[in-house]
């Protein structure tokens, strides 16, 4: 009888948690990066995550980087140390799955409000920056952002002066906090008069 390795034994216990996270993340490497960073207790640089997944970042030129289920499962398997426990992995997978499902739910509820704001300002980055500043937590509420920050948040080129409604929504999705509610966000967006 072949003895199961420690990593195999953990994978067996967490397989449904792994599935849930993968399905919600749709394989977006950005979310996988958050997951591995939480596991490591520090921000892992994207190149390391690409390497762990066995993915060439260049293959995504201009597209959203996505990992296959197999790449994701293998990366988790590779990252399991002998001292790791099932609970450790379950906890992080559940945290990240909760964060993602919360973000998707809230996003569904604020989508119309975000789209109409985008339409009203014509995607103007200066006005979107104003909105973001008005929404920033204390003590930064209303304070201007460092130059180029809004472009980085929206993932648009440094020269861009506008963004699409999709880019604005994706930015909200990436930066949603588990404590954010759609009521609160809608109120803040509607209160902000560009």
PDB file of C-alpha atoms in Angstrom:
ATOM      1  CA  UNK A   1       0.000   0.000   0.000  1.00  0.00           C
ATOM      2  CA  UNK A   2       1.457   3.337  -0.998  1.00  0.00           C
ATOM      3  CA  UNK A   3       1.406   5.778   1.889  1.00  0.00           C
ATOM      4  CA  UNK A   4      -0.252   9.055   0.989  1.00  0.00           C
ATOM      5  CA  UNK A   5       2.071  12.024   1.194  1.00  0.00           C
ATOM      6  CA  UNK A   6       1.245  14.781   3.678  1.00  0.00           C
ATOM      7  CA  UNK A   7       0.350  17.104   0.800  1.00  0.00           C
ATOM      8  CA  UNK A   8      -1.952  14.490  -0.763  1.00  0.00           C
ATOM      9  CA  UNK A   9      -3.690  13.941   2.559  1.00  0.00           C
ATOM     10  CA  UNK A  10      -4.311  17.693   2.987  1.00  0.00           C
ATOM     11  CA  UNK A  11      -5.472  18.068  -0.633  1.00  0.00           C
ATOM     12  CA  UNK A  12      -8.014  15.309  -0.074  1.00  0.00           C
ATOM     13  CA  UNK A  13      -9.452  17.131   2.953  1.00  0.00           C
ATOM     14  CA  UNK A  14      -9.608  20.553   1.295  1.00  0.00           C
ATOM     15  CA  UNK A  15     -10.686  19.561  -2.204  1.00  0.00           C
ATOM     16  CA  UNK A  16     -14.209  21.007  -1.904  1.00  0.00           C
ATOM     17  CA  UNK A  17     -12.807  24.282  -0.487  1.00  0.00           C
ATOM     18  CA  UNK A  18     -10.341  24.408  -3.383  1.00  0.00           C
ATOM     19  CA  UNK A  19     -13.201  23.834  -5.851  1.00  0.00           C
ATOM     20  CA  UNK A  20     -15.360  26.554  -4.303  1.00  0.00           C
ATOM     21  CA  UNK A  21     -12.573  29.111  -4.417  1.00  0.00           C
ATOM     22  CA  UNK A  22     -11.575  28.210  -7.969  1.00  0.00           C
ATOM     23  CA  UNK A  23     -15.148  28.404  -9.253  1.00  0.00           C
ATOM     24  CA  UNK A  24     -15.742  31.808  -7.682  1.00  0.00           C
ATOM     25  CA  UNK A  25     -12.380  33.187  -8.772  1.00  0.00           C
ATOM     26  CA  UNK A  26     -12.929  31.849 -12.312  1.00  0.00           C
ATOM     27  CA  UNK A  27      -9.189  31.198 -12.280  1.00  0.00           C
ATOM     28  CA  UNK A  28      -8.253  34.882 -12.126  1.00  0.00           C
ATOM     29  CA  UNK A  29      -4.611  34.878 -11.123  1.00  0.00           C
ATOM     30  CA  UNK A  30      -5.107  38.116  -9.242  1.00  0.00           C
ATOM     31  CA  UNK A  31      -7.446  36.393  -6.764  1.00  0.00           C
ATOM     32  CA  UNK A  32      -5.138  33.381  -6.597  1.00  0.00           C
ATOM     33  CA  UNK A  33      -2.361  35.820  -5.708  1.00  0.00           C
ATOM     34  CA  UNK A  34      -4.467  37.189  -2.792  1.00  0.00           C
ATOM     35  CA  UNK A  35      -5.009  33.613  -1.634  1.00  0.00           C
ATOM     36  CA  UNK A  36      -1.317  32.678  -1.663  1.00  0.00           C
ATOM     37  CA  UNK A  37      -0.394  35.997  -0.051  1.00  0.00           C
ATOM     38  CA  UNK A  38      -2.782  35.340   2.831  1.00  0.00           C
ATOM     39  CA  UNK A  39      -1.327  31.847   3.210  1.00  0.00           C
ATOM     40  CA  UNK A  40       2.189  33.263   3.318  1.00  0.00           C
ATOM     41  CA  UNK A  41       1.203  36.089   5.639  1.00  0.00           C
ATOM     42  CA  UNK A  42       2.776  38.588   3.253  1.00  0.00           C
ATOM     43  CA  UNK A  43       2.218  40.002  -0.227  1.00  0.00           C
ATOM     44  CA  UNK A  44       3.660  37.564  -2.751  1.00  0.00           C
ATOM     45  CA  UNK A  45       4.962  39.229  -5.925  1.00  0.00           C
ATOM     46  CA  UNK A  46       2.940  38.237  -9.019  1.00  0.00           C
ATOM     47  CA  UNK A  47       5.969  36.672 -10.823  1.00  0.00           C
ATOM     48  CA  UNK A  48       6.274  34.178  -7.958  1.00  0.00           C
ATOM     49  CA  UNK A  49       2.604  33.235  -8.301  1.00  0.00           C
ATOM     50  CA  UNK A  50       2.969  32.801 -12.077  1.00  0.00           C
ATOM     51  CA  UNK A  51       5.958  30.552 -11.412  1.00  0.00           C
ATOM     52  CA  UNK A  52       4.080  28.529  -8.786  1.00  0.00           C
ATOM     53  CA  UNK A  53       1.204  28.064 -11.258  1.00  0.00           C
ATOM     54  CA  UNK A  54       3.643  27.169 -14.030  1.00  0.00           C
ATOM     55  CA  UNK A  55       2.175  29.927 -16.186  1.00  0.00           C
ATOM     56  CA  UNK A  56       4.024  32.242 -18.546  1.00  0.00           C
ATOM     57  CA  UNK A  57       2.819  35.821 -17.912  1.00  0.00           C
ATOM     58  CA  UNK A  58       3.758  36.752 -21.499  1.00  0.00           C
ATOM     59  CA  UNK A  59       1.105  34.366 -22.803  1.00  0.00           C
ATOM     60  CA  UNK A  60      -1.557  36.793 -21.537  1.00  0.00           C
ATOM     61  CA  UNK A  61      -0.395  39.859 -23.456  1.00  0.00           C
ATOM     62  CA  UNK A  62      -3.203  42.376 -22.976  1.00  0.00           C
ATOM     63  CA  UNK A  63      -5.599  39.778 -21.547  1.00  0.00           C
ATOM     64  CA  UNK A  64      -6.630  38.981 -17.980  1.00  0.00           C
ATOM     65  CA  UNK A  65      -4.318  36.266 -16.627  1.00  0.00           C
ATOM     66  CA  UNK A  66      -6.294  33.093 -15.897  1.00  0.00           C
ATOM     67  CA  UNK A  67      -5.050  29.787 -14.472  1.00  0.00           C
ATOM     68  CA  UNK A  68      -6.636  26.439 -15.281  1.00  0.00           C
ATOM     69  CA  UNK A  69      -8.093  24.377 -12.473  1.00  0.00           C
ATOM     70  CA  UNK A  70      -5.257  21.880 -12.869  1.00  0.00           C
ATOM     71  CA  UNK A  71      -2.605  24.615 -12.584  1.00  0.00           C
ATOM     72  CA  UNK A  72      -4.310  25.972  -9.469  1.00  0.00           C
ATOM     73  CA  UNK A  73      -4.656  22.563  -7.791  1.00  0.00           C
ATOM     74  CA  UNK A  74      -1.006  21.724  -8.562  1.00  0.00           C
ATOM     75  CA  UNK A  75       0.159  25.068  -7.189  1.00  0.00           C
ATOM     76  CA  UNK A  76      -1.664  24.465  -3.905  1.00  0.00           C
ATOM     77  CA  UNK A  77      -0.247  20.951  -3.730  1.00  0.00           C
ATOM     78  CA  UNK A  78       3.288  22.313  -4.277  1.00  0.00           C
ATOM     79  CA  UNK A  79       2.863  24.947  -1.583  1.00  0.00           C
ATOM     80  CA  UNK A  80       1.981  22.503   1.218  1.00  0.00           C
ATOM     81  CA  UNK A  81       4.788  22.072   3.744  1.00  0.00           C
ATOM     82  CA  UNK A  82       5.145  19.146   6.126  1.00  0.00           C
ATOM     83  CA  UNK A  83       4.244  21.395   9.045  1.00  0.00           C
ATOM     84  CA  UNK A  84       1.039  22.678   7.401  1.00  0.00           C
ATOM     85  CA  UNK A  85      -2.389  21.669   8.638  1.00  0.00           C
ATOM     86  CA  UNK A  86      -5.771  21.154   6.996  1.00  0.00           C
ATOM     87  CA  UNK A  87      -7.268  23.914   9.173  1.00  0.00           C
ATOM     88  CA  UNK A  88      -4.694  26.416   8.015  1.00  0.00           C
ATOM     89  CA  UNK A  89      -5.673  25.854   4.390  1.00  0.00           C
ATOM     90  CA  UNK A  90      -9.402  25.648   5.073  1.00  0.00           C
ATOM     91  CA  UNK A  91      -9.296  28.946   6.955  1.00  0.00           C
ATOM     92  CA  UNK A  92      -7.527  30.858   4.184  1.00  0.00           C
ATOM     93  CA  UNK A  93      -9.599  29.280   1.403  1.00  0.00           C
ATOM     94  CA  UNK A  94     -12.793  30.127   3.300  1.00  0.00           C
ATOM     95  CA  UNK A  95     -11.668  33.714   3.996  1.00  0.00           C
ATOM     96  CA  UNK A  96     -10.869  34.293   0.352  1.00  0.00           C
ATOM     97  CA  UNK A  97     -14.025  32.536  -0.875  1.00  0.00           C
ATOM     98  CA  UNK A  98     -16.135  34.658   1.494  1.00  0.00           C
ATOM     99  CA  UNK A  99     -14.378  37.799   0.273  1.00  0.00           C
ATOM    100  CA  UNK A 100     -14.999  36.879  -3.360  1.00  0.00           C
ATOM    101  CA  UNK A 101     -18.636  35.893  -2.913  1.00  0.00           C
ATOM    102  CA  UNK A 102     -19.241  39.078  -0.918  1.00  0.00           C
ATOM    103  CA  UNK A 103     -17.562  41.162  -3.655  1.00  0.00           C
ATOM    104  CA  UNK A 104     -19.657  39.502  -6.367  1.00  0.00           C
ATOM    105  CA  UNK A 105     -22.887  39.978  -4.419  1.00  0.00           C
ATOM    106  CA  UNK A 106     -22.177  43.642  -3.628  1.00  0.00           C
ATOM    107  CA  UNK A 107     -21.006  44.254  -7.170  1.00  0.00           C
ATOM    108  CA  UNK A 108     -24.280  42.905  -8.523  1.00  0.00           C
ATOM    109  CA  UNK A 109     -26.149  45.334  -6.259  1.00  0.00           C
ATOM    110  CA  UNK A 110     -24.062  48.440  -7.045  1.00  0.00           C
ATOM    111  CA  UNK A 111     -23.538  47.790 -10.758  1.00  0.00           C
ATOM    112  CA  UNK A 112     -26.328  50.095 -11.974  1.00  0.00           C
ATOM    113  CA  UNK A 113     -25.223  52.920  -9.683  1.00  0.00           C
ATOM    114  CA  UNK A 114     -21.589  52.597 -10.787  1.00  0.00           C
ATOM    115  CA  UNK A 115     -22.605  52.463 -14.451  1.00  0.00           C
ATOM    116  CA  UNK A 116     -24.774  55.558 -14.197  1.00  0.00           C
ATOM    117  CA  UNK A 117     -21.988  57.436 -12.355  1.00  0.00           C
ATOM    118  CA  UNK A 118     -19.568  56.388 -15.090  1.00  0.00           C
ATOM    119  CA  UNK A 119     -21.978  57.589 -17.747  1.00  0.00           C
ATOM    120  CA  UNK A 120     -22.583  60.896 -15.942  1.00  0.00           C
ATOM    121  CA  UNK A 121     -18.843  61.702 -15.794  1.00  0.00           C
ATOM    122  CA  UNK A 122     -18.023  60.134 -19.172  1.00  0.00           C
ATOM    123  CA  UNK A 123     -15.415  57.908 -17.560  1.00  0.00           C
ATOM    124  CA  UNK A 124     -13.311  60.976 -16.679  1.00  0.00           C
ATOM    125  CA  UNK A 125     -10.463  59.821 -14.410  1.00  0.00           C
ATOM    126  CA  UNK A 126     -10.220  63.140 -12.570  1.00  0.00           C
ATOM    127  CA  UNK A 127     -13.880  62.833 -11.521  1.00  0.00           C
ATOM    128  CA  UNK A 128     -13.514  59.145 -10.660  1.00  0.00           C
ATOM    129  CA  UNK A 129     -10.478  60.059  -8.550  1.00  0.00           C
ATOM    130  CA  UNK A 130     -12.667  62.608  -6.754  1.00  0.00           C
ATOM    131  CA  UNK A 131     -15.193  59.864  -6.022  1.00  0.00           C
ATOM    132  CA  UNK A 132     -12.499  57.492  -4.725  1.00  0.00           C
ATOM    133  CA  UNK A 133     -11.053  60.233  -2.494  1.00  0.00           C
ATOM    134  CA  UNK A 134     -14.503  60.971  -1.060  1.00  0.00           C
ATOM    135  CA  UNK A 135     -14.870  57.239  -0.280  1.00  0.00           C
ATOM    136  CA  UNK A 136     -11.419  56.784   1.299  1.00  0.00           C
ATOM    137  CA  UNK A 137     -11.431  55.838   4.979  1.00  0.00           C
ATOM    138  CA  UNK A 138     -10.364  58.370   7.609  1.00  0.00           C
ATOM    139  CA  UNK A 139      -7.883  60.071   7.904  1.00  0.00           C
ATOM    140  CA  UNK A 140      -7.588  60.141   4.097  1.00  0.00           C
ATOM    141  CA  UNK A 141     -11.201  61.028   3.277  1.00  0.00           C
ATOM    142  CA  UNK A 142     -11.263  63.744   0.630  1.00  0.00           C
ATOM    143  CA  UNK A 143      -7.472  63.999   0.405  1.00  0.00           C
ATOM    144  CA  UNK A 144      -6.026  63.929  -3.123  1.00  0.00           C
ATOM    145  CA  UNK A 145      -4.343  60.768  -4.361  1.00  0.00           C
ATOM    146  CA  UNK A 146      -0.689  60.648  -5.348  1.00  0.00           C
ATOM    147  CA  UNK A 147      -0.216  61.325  -9.089  1.00  0.00           C
ATOM    148  CA  UNK A 148      -0.896  58.263 -11.249  1.00  0.00           C
ATOM    149  CA  UNK A 149      -2.596  56.388  -8.406  1.00  0.00           C
ATOM    150  CA  UNK A 150      -6.080  56.433  -9.947  1.00  0.00           C
ATOM    151  CA  UNK A 151      -4.670  55.009 -13.218  1.00  0.00           C
ATOM    152  CA  UNK A 152      -2.921  52.250 -11.261  1.00  0.00           C
ATOM    153  CA  UNK A 153      -6.099  51.434  -9.294  1.00  0.00           C
ATOM    154  CA  UNK A 154      -8.144  51.235 -12.485  1.00  0.00           C
ATOM    155  CA  UNK A 155      -5.342  49.369 -14.309  1.00  0.00           C
ATOM    156  CA  UNK A 156      -5.366  51.800 -17.220  1.00  0.00           C
ATOM    157  CA  UNK A 157      -2.276  53.190 -18.929  1.00  0.00           C
ATOM    158  CA  UNK A 158      -0.521  56.112 -17.168  1.00  0.00           C
ATOM    159  CA  UNK A 159      -1.494  58.387 -20.093  1.00  0.00           C
ATOM    160  CA  UNK A 160      -5.198  57.477 -19.999  1.00  0.00           C
ATOM    161  CA  UNK A 161      -7.650  60.268 -19.129  1.00  0.00           C
ATOM    162  CA  UNK A 162     -10.755  58.056 -19.119  1.00  0.00           C
ATOM    163  CA  UNK A 163     -11.711  54.447 -18.342  1.00  0.00           C
ATOM    164  CA  UNK A 164     -14.526  52.123 -19.371  1.00  0.00           C
ATOM    165  CA  UNK A 165     -17.466  51.217 -17.136  1.00  0.00           C
ATOM    166  CA  UNK A 166     -16.069  47.635 -17.006  1.00  0.00           C
ATOM    167  CA  UNK A 167     -12.711  48.908 -15.733  1.00  0.00           C
ATOM    168  CA  UNK A 168     -14.439  50.968 -13.054  1.00  0.00           C
ATOM    169  CA  UNK A 169     -16.577  48.009 -11.923  1.00  0.00           C
ATOM    170  CA  UNK A 170     -13.572  45.665 -11.894  1.00  0.00           C
ATOM    171  CA  UNK A 171     -11.737  48.183  -9.714  1.00  0.00           C
ATOM    172  CA  UNK A 172     -14.627  48.206  -7.227  1.00  0.00           C
ATOM    173  CA  UNK A 173     -14.650  44.403  -7.233  1.00  0.00           C
ATOM    174  CA  UNK A 174     -10.886  44.193  -6.523  1.00  0.00           C
ATOM    175  CA  UNK A 175     -10.982  46.712  -3.709  1.00  0.00           C
ATOM    176  CA  UNK A 176     -14.187  45.765  -1.939  1.00  0.00           C
ATOM    177  CA  UNK A 177     -13.717  45.144   1.732  1.00  0.00           C
ATOM    178  CA  UNK A 178     -15.744  42.414   3.487  1.00  0.00           C
ATOM    179  CA  UNK A 179     -17.219  45.183   5.668  1.00  0.00           C
ATOM    180  CA  UNK A 180     -18.496  47.174   2.655  1.00  0.00           C
ATOM    181  CA  UNK A 181     -22.249  47.055   2.120  1.00  0.00           C
ATOM    182  CA  UNK A 182     -24.011  47.928  -1.108  1.00  0.00           C
ATOM    183  CA  UNK A 183     -26.268  50.436   0.730  1.00  0.00           C
ATOM    184  CA  UNK A 184     -23.243  52.300   2.048  1.00  0.00           C
ATOM    185  CA  UNK A 185     -21.453  52.309  -1.311  1.00  0.00           C
ATOM    186  CA  UNK A 186     -24.534  53.402  -3.254  1.00  0.00           C
ATOM    187  CA  UNK A 187     -25.073  56.215  -0.761  1.00  0.00           C
ATOM    188  CA  UNK A 188     -21.450  57.387  -1.135  1.00  0.00           C
ATOM    189  CA  UNK A 189     -21.568  57.227  -4.938  1.00  0.00           C
ATOM    190  CA  UNK A 190     -24.879  59.094  -5.095  1.00  0.00           C
ATOM    191  CA  UNK A 191     -23.760  61.714  -2.574  1.00  0.00           C
ATOM    192  CA  UNK A 192     -20.634  62.558  -4.543  1.00  0.00           C
ATOM    193  CA  UNK A 193     -21.321  65.406  -6.922  1.00  0.00           C
ATOM    194  CA  UNK A 194     -18.522  65.732  -9.467  1.00  0.00           C
TER     195      UNK A 194
END
